[in-house]
Amino acid sequence: MMLFTEVRGLAVLPPGGSGPLGTVTSLTVDIVSGSVSHVRFRDGRFGREMALPWDAVHTIGPGAVRLRAAAVPEPVPSQHDLLGHRVLVDTGTEHGTVLDVAFDTRTARVLALFTTRGELPADSLLGLGEYALVVRAG
């Protein structure tokens, strides 16, 4: 298990040990599957934001995100960063903002969300938009 805040700032390393491609800025979550879909990073050369699909990640852990041989950056997906997002319950009440997200580094599955009002189970995720993350009342 790892937290999104632990991943931010990690170097993105290609296979073969050459220099880093950039630094992780955030992780994109596919709400439908409840998994991390992309690793977003700032390109070390030009400062552009790029994204790699989760399938391109070989390992992720303290110190770096290491990529597989066939890792090709993609345009950044339009999903919003979960961290700092307002949380609304499907009944219309507010549940604070997202402080952190725990996920499994092997499967990319989201395990839990930590908000300013407490922990939410990953299976409560319903939708993510520009305004808020919507979760199922539990």
mmCIF file of C-alpha atoms in Angstrom, residues 5-90:
data_model
loop_
_atom_site.group_PDB
_atom_site.id
_atom_site.type_symbol
_atom_site.label_atom_id
_atom_site.label_comp_id
_atom_site.label_asym_id
_atom_site.label_seq_id
_atom_site.Cartn_x
_atom_site.Cartn_y
_atom_site.Cartn_z
ATOM 1 C CA THR A 5 1.160 12.048 -1.357
ATOM 2 C CA GLU A 6 4.104 9.614 -1.130
ATOM 3 C CA VAL A 7 4.167 9.231 -4.929
ATOM 4 C CA ARG A 8 4.190 12.970 -5.722
ATOM 5 C CA GLY A 9 7.706 14.136 -6.424
ATOM 6 C CA LEU A 10 9.136 10.688 -7.227
ATOM 7 C CA ALA A 11 11.436 10.404 -10.231
ATOM 8 C CA VAL A 12 10.028 8.573 -13.280
ATOM 9 C CA LEU A 13 12.789 6.252 -14.496
ATOM 10 C CA PRO A 14 12.913 4.483 -17.858
ATOM 11 C CA PRO A 15 14.295 0.939 -18.041
ATOM 12 C CA GLY A 16 18.042 0.657 -18.367
ATOM 13 C CA GLY A 17 19.020 3.150 -15.708
ATOM 14 C CA SER A 18 19.321 6.297 -17.828
ATOM 15 C CA GLY A 19 18.323 9.661 -16.345
ATOM 16 C CA PRO A 20 14.800 10.384 -15.128
ATOM 17 C CA LEU A 21 12.062 11.334 -17.593
ATOM 18 C CA GLY A 22 10.578 13.693 -15.051
ATOM 19 C CA THR A 23 8.881 13.960 -11.678
ATOM 20 C CA VAL A 24 5.439 12.613 -10.678
ATOM 21 C CA THR A 25 2.846 15.368 -10.244
ATOM 22 C CA SER A 26 -0.249 13.224 -9.626
ATOM 23 C CA LEU A 27 -2.093 9.998 -10.297
ATOM 24 C CA THR A 28 -5.265 9.782 -12.362
ATOM 25 C CA VAL A 29 -8.027 7.487 -11.096
ATOM 26 C CA ASP A 30 -10.600 5.749 -13.251
ATOM 27 C CA ILE A 31 -13.659 6.045 -11.016
ATOM 28 C CA VAL A 32 -15.525 3.203 -12.773
ATOM 29 C CA SER A 33 -12.813 0.613 -12.128
ATOM 30 C CA GLY A 34 -11.630 2.202 -8.870
ATOM 31 C CA SER A 35 -8.012 2.030 -10.019
ATOM 32 C CA VAL A 36 -5.133 4.302 -10.913
ATOM 33 C CA SER A 37 -5.195 4.639 -14.703
ATOM 34 C CA HIS A 38 -2.275 7.022 -15.354
ATOM 35 C CA VAL A 39 0.862 8.417 -13.757
ATOM 36 C CA ARG A 40 1.137 12.113 -14.528
ATOM 37 C CA PHE A 41 4.561 13.711 -14.506
ATOM 38 C CA ARG A 42 6.345 16.913 -15.400
ATOM 39 C CA ASP A 43 8.834 16.364 -18.226
ATOM 40 C CA GLY A 44 12.377 17.111 -17.062
ATOM 41 C CA ARG A 45 13.451 18.739 -20.345
ATOM 42 C CA PHE A 46 10.610 21.045 -21.314
ATOM 43 C CA GLY A 47 8.452 21.123 -18.175
ATOM 44 C CA ARG A 48 5.430 19.732 -20.052
ATOM 45 C CA GLU A 49 2.920 17.617 -18.184
ATOM 46 C CA MET A 50 2.837 14.103 -19.612
ATOM 47 C CA ALA A 51 1.068 10.894 -18.656
ATOM 48 C CA LEU A 52 1.851 7.205 -18.782
ATOM 49 C CA PRO A 53 -0.788 4.477 -18.556
ATOM 50 C CA TRP A 54 -0.554 2.358 -15.423
ATOM 51 C CA ASP A 55 0.387 -0.649 -17.601
ATOM 52 C CA ALA A 56 3.703 1.099 -18.329
ATOM 53 C CA VAL A 57 4.684 1.020 -14.635
ATOM 54 C CA HIS A 58 7.012 -1.818 -13.683
ATOM 55 C CA THR A 59 7.426 -0.917 -10.012
ATOM 56 C CA ILE A 60 6.548 1.993 -7.792
ATOM 57 C CA GLY A 61 8.031 2.569 -4.423
ATOM 58 C CA PRO A 62 10.243 4.720 -2.285
ATOM 59 C CA GLY A 63 12.572 6.701 -4.489
ATOM 60 C CA ALA A 64 11.146 6.186 -7.978
ATOM 61 C CA VAL A 65 8.534 4.994 -10.415
ATOM 62 C CA ARG A 66 10.285 2.493 -12.697
ATOM 63 C CA LEU A 67 8.858 1.879 -16.160
ATOM 64 C CA ARG A 68 8.637 -1.103 -18.473
ATOM 65 C CA ALA A 69 10.508 -1.170 -21.802
ATOM 66 C CA ALA A 70 7.533 -0.097 -23.937
ATOM 67 C CA ALA A 71 6.585 3.033 -21.966
ATOM 68 C CA VAL A 72 5.438 5.821 -24.304
ATOM 69 C CA PRO A 73 4.100 9.076 -22.800
ATOM 70 C CA GLU A 74 0.552 10.039 -23.784
ATOM 71 C CA PRO A 75 -1.370 13.304 -23.754
ATOM 72 C CA VAL A 76 -2.604 14.084 -20.260
ATOM 73 C CA PRO A 77 -6.074 12.599 -19.611
ATOM 74 C CA SER A 78 -8.816 15.046 -18.685
ATOM 75 C CA GLN A 79 -9.445 13.547 -15.239
ATOM 76 C CA HIS A 80 -9.001 15.782 -12.216
ATOM 77 C CA ASP A 81 -6.603 15.187 -9.352
ATOM 78 C CA LEU A 82 -8.387 13.646 -6.358
ATOM 79 C CA LEU A 83 -6.184 15.380 -3.793
ATOM 80 C CA GLY A 84 -7.762 18.589 -2.572
ATOM 81 C CA HIS A 85 -11.073 17.836 -4.314
ATOM 82 C CA ARG A 86 -14.372 18.599 -2.537
ATOM 83 C CA VAL A 87 -16.319 15.447 -1.590
ATOM 84 C CA LEU A 88 -20.102 15.291 -1.904
ATOM 85 C CA VAL A 89 -22.289 12.400 -0.806
ATOM 86 C CA ASP A 90 -24.957 11.310 -3.300
#
